[in-house]
Backbone as JSON, one array per atom type, in Angstrom:
{
  "sequence": "SGSVDIDEFIDALESLGLHSVDSGLPGLGGVPRSVVEELFSRFDSDGSGSIEYEEFVNKIAMEPNANPF",
  "N": [[-11.16, 8.7, 16.98], [-12.82, 6.81, 15.98], [-11.86, 4.52, 14.88], [-9.38, 1.87, 14.83], [-5.96, 1.34, 14.45], [-3.35, -1.03, 13.49], [-1.25, -0.79, 15.37], [-2.54, 0.4, 17.56], [-4.35, -1.62, 18.09], [-2.63, -3.67, 18.9], [-1.62, -2.43, 21.21], [-3.98, -2.41, 22.73], [-4.44, -5.17, 23.1], [-2.14, -5.76, 24.57], [-2.69, -4.29, 26.88], [-4.51, -5.94, 27.99], [-2.98, -7.98, 28.81], [-2.01, -9.72, 26.9], [0.64, -10.28, 25.05], [2.84, -9.6, 22.3], [5.45, -11.64, 20.92], [7.81, -10.16, 20.61], [7.51, -7.96, 22.27], [8.55, -7.7, 24.86], [7.28, -7.28, 27.22], [5.8, -8.09, 30.45], [3.52, -10.8, 31.15], [1.0, -12.74, 29.48], [2.41, -13.2, 27.18], [4.14, -14.11, 24.08], [2.79, -14.44, 21.73], [3.07, -14.59, 18.32], [3.77, -11.82, 16.16], [2.71, -12.1, 13.62], [0.43, -13.63, 14.02], [-1.14, -11.9, 15.52], [-1.49, -9.91, 13.59], [-2.97, -11.34, 11.71], [-5.34, -11.83, 13.15], [-6.16, -9.17, 13.47], [-6.64, -8.54, 10.77], [-8.86, -10.07, 10.27], [-10.85, -8.75, 11.64], [-10.75, -6.34, 10.32], [-12.58, -5.99, 7.97], [-12.93, -4.63, 5.55], [-10.42, -4.2, 4.64], [-9.01, -1.82, 5.02], [-6.92, -1.17, 6.66], [-7.48, -0.32, 9.13], [-9.59, -0.87, 11.95], [-12.86, -0.23, 11.95], [-15.45, 1.03, 14.05], [-17.97, -0.08, 13.41], [-17.23, -2.4, 11.98], [-15.98, -3.85, 14.01], [-18.1, -4.24, 15.87], [-19.91, -5.68, 14.25], [-18.46, -8.06, 13.84], [-18.15, -9.02, 16.47], [-20.8, -9.27, 17.29], [-21.88, -11.44, 15.99], [-23.8, -14.43, 15.31], [-24.12, -16.54, 18.19], [-23.13, -19.19, 17.9], [-21.75, -19.09, 15.58], [-18.75, -19.13, 13.65], [-16.53, -16.64, 13.85], [-14.17, -16.41, 12.54]],
  "CA": [[-11.39, 8.74, 15.53], [-13.79, 5.79, 15.62], [-11.2, 3.37, 14.28], [-8.17, 1.42, 15.5], [-4.98, 0.78, 13.52], [-2.69, -2.23, 14.02], [-0.49, -0.47, 16.58], [-3.51, 0.6, 18.65], [-4.89, -2.95, 18.36], [-1.6, -4.35, 19.7], [-1.64, -1.78, 22.53], [-5.17, -2.88, 23.45], [-4.18, -6.55, 23.52], [-1.14, -5.71, 25.64], [-3.32, -3.81, 28.11], [-5.24, -7.09, 28.53], [-1.99, -8.97, 29.23], [-1.64, -10.59, 25.79], [1.73, -9.56, 24.42], [3.51, -10.24, 21.19], [6.73, -12.24, 21.27], [8.88, -9.17, 20.63], [7.16, -6.77, 23.06], [9.38, -7.6, 26.04], [6.45, -6.96, 28.38], [5.35, -9.25, 31.22], [2.14, -11.2, 30.94], [0.78, -14.0, 28.78], [3.12, -13.03, 25.92], [4.48, -15.25, 23.27], [1.99, -14.49, 20.51], [3.81, -14.01, 17.2], [3.12, -10.66, 15.54], [1.94, -12.55, 12.45], [-0.87, -14.09, 14.51], [-1.88, -10.68, 15.87], [-1.85, -9.26, 12.33], [-4.05, -12.13, 11.11], [-6.54, -11.52, 13.93], [-6.53, -7.81, 13.08], [-7.2, -8.55, 9.4], [-10.2, -10.67, 10.31], [-11.77, -7.69, 12.07], [-10.69, -5.28, 9.3], [-13.23, -6.68, 6.85], [-12.83, -3.89, 4.28], [-9.02, -4.14, 4.27], [-8.56, -0.43, 5.02], [-5.78, -0.97, 7.55], [-7.98, 0.07, 10.45], [-10.86, -1.5, 12.33], [-13.89, 0.77, 12.25], [-16.37, 0.6, 15.11], [-19.0, -0.95, 12.84], [-16.61, -3.69, 11.68], [-15.77, -4.53, 15.29], [-19.4, -4.65, 16.4], [-20.45, -6.72, 13.38], [-17.75, -9.31, 14.09], [-18.43, -9.46, 17.84], [-22.22, -9.53, 17.47], [-22.33, -12.56, 15.15], [-24.54, -15.49, 16.0], [-23.28, -17.14, 19.22], [-22.49, -20.43, 17.45], [-21.05, -18.84, 14.32], [-17.3, -18.97, 13.75], [-16.24, -15.34, 13.26], [-12.89, -16.45, 11.87]],
  "C": [[-12.43, 7.71, 15.1], [-13.19, 4.58, 14.95], [-9.9, 3.08, 15.03], [-7.22, 0.88, 14.44], [-4.25, -0.39, 14.2], [-1.92, -1.93, 15.3], [-1.4, -0.24, 17.78], [-4.13, -0.73, 19.06], [-3.91, -3.73, 19.24], [-1.55, -3.75, 21.1], [-2.81, -2.27, 23.36], [-4.98, -4.3, 23.94], [-3.18, -6.59, 24.67], [-1.74, -5.22, 26.95], [-4.14, -4.9, 28.78], [-4.3, -8.2, 28.97], [-1.58, -9.93, 28.14], [-0.62, -9.86, 24.94], [2.3, -10.34, 23.24], [4.89, -10.72, 21.64], [7.8, -11.17, 21.47], [8.59, -7.95, 21.51], [8.06, -6.58, 24.27], [8.6, -7.28, 27.3], [6.05, -8.22, 29.13], [3.9, -9.59, 30.91], [2.07, -12.53, 30.2], [1.5, -14.07, 27.44], [3.38, -14.28, 25.12], [3.67, -15.36, 22.0], [2.79, -13.85, 19.39], [3.03, -12.84, 16.58], [2.28, -11.08, 14.35], [0.55, -13.04, 12.85], [-1.75, -12.89, 14.87], [-2.35, -9.97, 14.59], [-2.98, -10.02, 11.63], [-5.37, -11.87, 11.84], [-7.05, -10.13, 13.55], [-7.21, -7.82, 11.72], [-8.59, -9.17, 9.36], [-11.25, -9.69, 10.81], [-11.85, -6.58, 11.03], [-11.27, -5.82, 8.0], [-13.13, -5.94, 5.53], [-11.38, -3.7, 3.84], [-8.42, -2.74, 4.26], [-7.3, -0.19, 5.85], [-6.18, -0.44, 8.91], [-9.31, -0.64, 10.69], [-11.81, -0.39, 12.72], [-14.81, 0.18, 13.31], [-17.4, -0.39, 14.56], [-18.45, -2.34, 12.49], [-16.44, -4.51, 12.96], [-17.08, -5.08, 15.84], [-19.99, -5.79, 15.56], [-19.77, -8.06, 13.63], [-18.09, -9.87, 15.46], [-19.89, -9.92, 17.99], [-22.75, -10.66, 16.57], [-23.12, -13.56, 15.99], [-23.62, -16.19, 17.01], [-22.53, -18.39, 18.76], [-21.71, -20.26, 16.15], [-19.55, -18.68, 14.59], [-16.93, -17.66, 13.09], [-14.94, -15.31, 12.47], [-12.86, -17.56, 10.87]]
}
């Protein structure tokens, strides 16, 4: 669909081994869901509840020394 919602975002993080506290999955877990939701909201710059491809690219492609958060 060209966008990712919060559940898909969490699934992507989990596939990288970064799990939320309540996931029960092995890996680097221990990240509170509130932290994951805050990270998601920083990528979701228009507040639509999903991260569009353009939002993701714009955040990732910022100046190397710029703080994207």
